[in-house]
Amino acid sequence: MITLALSKGRIFEETMPLLAGAGIEVTEDPETSRKLILPTTRADVRVVLVRASDVPTYVQYGGADLGVTGLDVLLENGNQGLYQPLDLRIAACRLSVAVRADYDYASAVKQGSRLKVATKYVGLARDFFAGKGVHVDLIKLYGSMELAPLTGLADAIVDLVSTGNTLKANQLVEVERIMDISARLVINQAALKLKREAIRRIVDAFERALRA
Ligand code: ATP
Ligand code: PRP
């Protein structure tokens, strides 16, 4: 049995066409089913639904053989012992710094001000601002980062941006692009050895789908 860990929403939806390339279809809709283990058209392949930030943990400890997870999650939460053979180029976005449209970020940085930064990505934000020599107080949030500068909780946020619509809708502007993000295939090292053939077939099919 091969177990693939996915999170509901964009990762699940954008992984489906790649799986179809491997001849695998999930036979239940995660949005309507309450099941956390979903069967597929292949008796030896199943999908487990986990929180996006839990995918690397499931794969690392063997709760799943392989998984699909954002580079943001891998870099922020650690990726110890995971084999990462493929950039799947899905769930593409960027990690950026954003502020209120009326906040003079450039001057604040130039003057060496201490910035209050709210983010889910505390580790990545710390590294980024340390690299620039900017002093920051980091405030950990778990979602709705855009609200922080609007309510005075923070001067800036570090969050994912794709179309920019969320920033725009909240009168925020992107002032720094920290890195490009996309989803990665991650594989458990032991599974790679023990289930080499079955996993190889899935990886090959993903590679072919990416080339197509
Ligand atoms: P959790 O449930 O653990 O809080 P989440 O709500 O961030 O996670 P998703 O919103 O499904 O989970 O995001 C999954 C991944 O998709 C992210 O880790 C990121 O790599 C990518 N992503 C997030 N937002 C966007 C976006 N607006 N456009 C494209 N990709 C995105
Ligand atoms: C992500 C991210 C931004 C938004 C950016 O949230 O946290 O809020 O997408 O996308 P945009 O630039 O295309 O507007 P998501 O939609 O995943 O909601 P979530 O915070 O509930 O995960």
Short mmCIF file of N, CA and C in Angstrom, two decimals, residues 100-187:
data_model
loop_
_atom_site.label_atom_id
_atom_site.label_comp_id
_atom_site.label_asym_id
_atom_site.label_seq_id
_atom_site.Cartn_x
_atom_site.Cartn_y
_atom_site.Cartn_z
N ARG A 100 0.68 48.71 5.27
CA ARG A 100 -0.43 49.58 4.87
C ARG A 100 0.07 50.53 3.79
N ALA A 101 -0.82 50.86 2.86
CA ALA A 101 -0.43 51.73 1.74
C ALA A 101 0.12 53.06 2.24
N ASP A 102 -0.31 53.50 3.42
CA ASP A 102 0.16 54.81 3.92
C ASP A 102 1.36 54.69 4.87
N TYR A 103 1.96 53.53 4.94
CA TYR A 103 3.13 53.34 5.83
C TYR A 103 4.41 53.45 5.01
N ASP A 104 5.33 54.31 5.44
CA ASP A 104 6.57 54.53 4.69
C ASP A 104 7.63 53.51 5.14
N TYR A 105 7.56 52.34 4.53
CA TYR A 105 8.44 51.23 4.90
C TYR A 105 9.91 51.57 4.62
N ALA A 106 10.16 52.16 3.45
CA ALA A 106 11.54 52.46 3.06
C ALA A 106 12.20 53.39 4.09
N SER A 107 11.48 54.40 4.53
CA SER A 107 12.05 55.33 5.51
C SER A 107 12.26 54.64 6.85
N ALA A 108 11.29 53.82 7.25
CA ALA A 108 11.41 53.12 8.54
C ALA A 108 12.67 52.24 8.54
N VAL A 109 12.91 51.56 7.43
CA VAL A 109 14.09 50.69 7.32
C VAL A 109 15.36 51.54 7.31
N LYS A 110 15.33 52.60 6.55
CA LYS A 110 16.51 53.49 6.41
C LYS A 110 16.89 54.11 7.75
N GLN A 111 15.87 54.48 8.52
CA GLN A 111 16.12 55.13 9.82
C GLN A 111 16.51 54.12 10.90
N GLY A 112 16.49 52.86 10.56
CA GLY A 112 16.85 51.83 11.54
C GLY A 112 15.77 51.63 12.61
N SER A 113 14.52 51.96 12.27
CA SER A 113 13.42 51.76 13.24
C SER A 113 13.25 50.28 13.54
N ARG A 114 12.70 50.01 14.71
CA ARG A 114 12.37 48.62 15.06
C ARG A 114 10.97 48.34 14.54
N LEU A 115 10.83 47.36 13.67
CA LEU A 115 9.53 47.09 13.04
C LEU A 115 8.80 45.98 13.79
N LYS A 116 7.49 46.17 13.93
CA LYS A 116 6.65 45.08 14.46
C LYS A 116 6.13 44.31 13.27
N VAL A 117 6.45 43.03 13.21
CA VAL A 117 6.08 42.22 12.06
C VAL A 117 5.23 41.04 12.50
N ALA A 118 4.02 40.94 11.96
CA ALA A 118 3.14 39.82 12.29
C ALA A 118 3.20 38.78 11.18
N THR A 119 3.30 37.53 11.56
CA THR A 119 3.41 36.48 10.55
C THR A 119 3.19 35.09 11.12
N LYS A 120 2.84 34.19 10.20
CA LYS A 120 2.79 32.76 10.52
C LYS A 120 4.21 32.19 10.32
N TYR A 121 5.02 32.93 9.54
CA TYR A 121 6.36 32.45 9.14
C TYR A 121 7.44 33.15 9.96
N VAL A 122 7.45 32.88 11.27
CA VAL A 122 8.35 33.58 12.18
C VAL A 122 9.83 33.28 11.84
N GLY A 123 10.12 32.04 11.55
CA GLY A 123 11.51 31.65 11.26
C GLY A 123 12.01 32.28 9.97
N LEU A 124 11.21 32.20 8.93
CA LEU A 124 11.61 32.78 7.65
C LEU A 124 11.72 34.29 7.74
N ALA A 125 10.78 34.91 8.47
CA ALA A 125 10.82 36.38 8.63
C ALA A 125 12.05 36.79 9.42
N ARG A 126 12.36 36.05 10.49
CA ARG A 126 13.53 36.38 11.31
C ARG A 126 14.79 36.34 10.44
N ASP A 127 14.95 35.28 9.66
CA ASP A 127 16.14 35.15 8.80
C ASP A 127 16.20 36.28 7.78
N PHE A 128 15.06 36.60 7.19
CA PHE A 128 15.05 37.62 6.15
C PHE A 128 15.47 38.98 6.70
N PHE A 129 14.87 39.39 7.82
CA PHE A 129 15.18 40.72 8.36
C PHE A 129 16.59 40.75 8.96
N ALA A 130 17.03 39.62 9.53
CA ALA A 130 18.40 39.58 10.06
C ALA A 130 19.38 39.78 8.92
N GLY A 131 19.09 39.16 7.77
CA GLY A 131 19.95 39.30 6.59
C GLY A 131 20.03 40.74 6.10
N LYS A 132 18.99 41.51 6.34
CA LYS A 132 18.98 42.91 5.92
C LYS A 132 19.49 43.85 7.02
N GLY A 133 19.71 43.28 8.20
CA GLY A 133 20.13 44.11 9.34
C GLY A 133 19.01 44.98 9.87
N VAL A 134 17.76 44.53 9.69
CA VAL A 134 16.61 45.29 10.19
C VAL A 134 16.15 44.66 11.51
N HIS A 135 15.97 45.51 12.53
CA HIS A 135 15.52 45.00 13.82
C HIS A 135 14.02 44.81 13.81
N VAL A 136 13.57 43.64 14.26
CA VAL A 136 12.13 43.38 14.24
C VAL A 136 11.66 42.74 15.54
N ASP A 137 10.43 43.04 15.89
CA ASP A 137 9.72 42.29 16.93
C ASP A 137 8.72 41.45 16.18
N LEU A 138 8.81 40.13 16.33
CA LEU A 138 7.93 39.24 15.57
C LEU A 138 6.73 38.84 16.40
N ILE A 139 5.58 38.89 15.77
CA ILE A 139 4.33 38.49 16.43
C ILE A 139 3.78 37.31 15.66
N LYS A 140 3.67 36.17 16.34
CA LYS A 140 3.20 34.95 15.67
C LYS A 140 1.68 34.96 15.51
N LEU A 141 1.23 34.78 14.29
CA LEU A 141 -0.20 34.63 14.02
C LEU A 141 -0.42 33.30 13.28
N TYR A 142 -1.66 32.84 13.27
CA TYR A 142 -1.96 31.58 12.59
C TYR A 142 -2.80 31.78 11.34
N GLY A 143 -3.22 33.02 11.07
CA GLY A 143 -4.01 33.31 9.87
C GLY A 143 -4.43 34.76 9.84
N SER A 144 -5.13 35.14 8.78
CA SER A 144 -5.62 36.52 8.61
C SER A 144 -4.56 37.57 8.95
N MET A 145 -3.35 37.33 8.47
CA MET A 145 -2.24 38.26 8.74
C MET A 145 -2.56 39.69 8.30
N GLU A 146 -3.35 39.78 7.21
CA GLU A 146 -3.64 41.10 6.63
C GLU A 146 -4.27 42.07 7.63
N LEU A 147 -4.91 41.49 8.63
CA LEU A 147 -5.60 42.32 9.61
C LEU A 147 -4.62 43.06 10.53
N ALA A 148 -3.45 42.52 10.70
CA ALA A 148 -2.52 43.05 11.72
C ALA A 148 -2.13 44.52 11.50
N PRO A 149 -1.74 44.92 10.27
CA PRO A 149 -1.38 46.33 10.08
C PRO A 149 -2.61 47.24 10.14
N LEU A 150 -3.78 46.70 9.84
CA LEU A 150 -5.00 47.51 9.80
C LEU A 150 -5.51 47.84 11.20
N THR A 151 -5.14 47.01 12.16
CA THR A 151 -5.63 47.20 13.53
C THR A 151 -4.54 47.77 14.45
N GLY A 152 -3.35 47.99 13.90
CA GLY A 152 -2.27 48.54 14.73
C GLY A 152 -1.49 47.47 15.48
N LEU A 153 -1.82 46.20 15.21
CA LEU A 153 -1.08 45.11 15.88
C LEU A 153 0.38 45.08 15.39
N ALA A 154 0.57 45.41 14.10
CA ALA A 154 1.93 45.35 13.54
C ALA A 154 2.12 46.43 12.49
N ASP A 155 3.41 46.72 12.17
CA ASP A 155 3.72 47.66 11.09
C ASP A 155 3.70 46.94 9.74
N ALA A 156 4.08 45.67 9.78
CA ALA A 156 4.23 44.92 8.53
C ALA A 156 3.81 43.48 8.75
N ILE A 157 3.54 42.78 7.65
CA ILE A 157 3.29 41.34 7.73
C ILE A 157 4.23 40.63 6.76
N VAL A 158 4.46 39.37 7.04
CA VAL A 158 5.14 38.49 6.07
C VAL A 158 4.11 37.41 5.76
N ASP A 159 3.68 37.36 4.50
CA ASP A 159 2.63 36.40 4.13
C ASP A 159 2.78 36.00 2.68
N LEU A 160 1.98 35.01 2.29
CA LEU A 160 2.00 34.55 0.91
C LEU A 160 1.14 35.47 0.05
N VAL A 161 1.63 35.73 -1.15
CA VAL A 161 0.90 36.55 -2.11
C VAL A 161 0.87 35.78 -3.42
N SER A 162 -0.32 35.78 -4.03
CA SER A 162 -0.39 35.15 -5.36
C SER A 162 -0.89 36.20 -6.35
N THR A 163 -2.20 36.41 -6.41
CA THR A 163 -2.73 37.42 -7.32
C THR A 163 -2.54 38.84 -6.76
N GLY A 164 -2.38 38.95 -5.46
CA GLY A 164 -2.31 40.28 -4.82
C GLY A 164 -3.69 40.80 -4.45
N ASN A 165 -4.73 40.04 -4.75
CA ASN A 165 -6.10 40.51 -4.49
C ASN A 165 -6.38 40.71 -2.99
N THR A 166 -5.86 39.82 -2.17
CA THR A 166 -6.12 39.93 -0.72
C THR A 166 -5.47 41.21 -0.17
N LEU A 167 -4.23 41.47 -0.59
CA LEU A 167 -3.56 42.70 -0.14
C LEU A 167 -4.37 43.92 -0.58
N LYS A 168 -4.74 43.90 -1.87
CA LYS A 168 -5.45 45.04 -2.45
C LYS A 168 -6.77 45.30 -1.71
N ALA A 169 -7.50 44.23 -1.44
CA ALA A 169 -8.80 44.36 -0.79
C ALA A 169 -8.67 44.95 0.61
N ASN A 170 -7.46 44.86 1.18
CA ASN A 170 -7.25 45.36 2.53
C ASN A 170 -6.31 46.57 2.56
N GLN A 171 -6.19 47.23 1.44
CA GLN A 171 -5.35 48.44 1.32
C GLN A 171 -3.92 48.23 1.81
N LEU A 172 -3.38 47.07 1.45
CA LEU A 172 -1.98 46.80 1.80
C LEU A 172 -1.17 46.76 0.51
N VAL A 173 0.14 47.03 0.63
CA VAL A 173 1.01 46.95 -0.55
C VAL A 173 2.22 46.07 -0.25
N GLU A 174 2.66 45.37 -1.29
CA GLU A 174 3.81 44.48 -1.17
C GLU A 174 5.07 45.35 -1.29
N VAL A 175 5.96 45.26 -0.31
CA VAL A 175 7.16 46.11 -0.37
C VAL A 175 8.45 45.30 -0.54
N GLU A 176 8.41 44.01 -0.28
CA GLU A 176 9.58 43.16 -0.50
C GLU A 176 9.08 41.78 -0.91
N ARG A 177 9.81 41.19 -1.84
CA ARG A 177 9.52 39.82 -2.24
C ARG A 177 10.63 38.96 -1.64
N ILE A 178 10.28 38.11 -0.70
CA ILE A 178 11.32 37.34 0.00
C ILE A 178 11.75 36.13 -0.82
N MET A 179 10.79 35.36 -1.30
CA MET A 179 11.14 34.19 -2.14
C MET A 179 9.91 33.65 -2.88
N ASP A 180 10.17 32.97 -3.99
CA ASP A 180 9.10 32.29 -4.72
C ASP A 180 8.83 30.96 -4.04
N ILE A 181 7.55 30.59 -4.04
CA ILE A 181 7.11 29.36 -3.35
C ILE A 181 6.33 28.49 -4.33
N SER A 182 6.52 27.19 -4.24
CA SER A 182 5.65 26.26 -4.97
C SER A 182 5.61 24.96 -4.17
N ALA A 183 4.74 24.05 -4.59
CA ALA A 183 4.61 22.81 -3.82
C ALA A 183 5.66 21.78 -4.25
N ARG A 184 6.10 21.01 -3.30
CA ARG A 184 7.14 19.99 -3.53
C ARG A 184 6.61 18.60 -3.22
N LEU A 185 7.12 17.61 -3.95
CA LEU A 185 6.84 16.22 -3.59
C LEU A 185 7.87 15.83 -2.53
N VAL A 186 7.40 15.28 -1.43
CA VAL A 186 8.33 14.81 -0.40
C VAL A 186 8.09 13.32 -0.16
N ILE A 187 9.18 12.60 0.08
CA ILE A 187 9.10 11.14 0.21
C ILE A 187 9.85 10.68 1.45
#
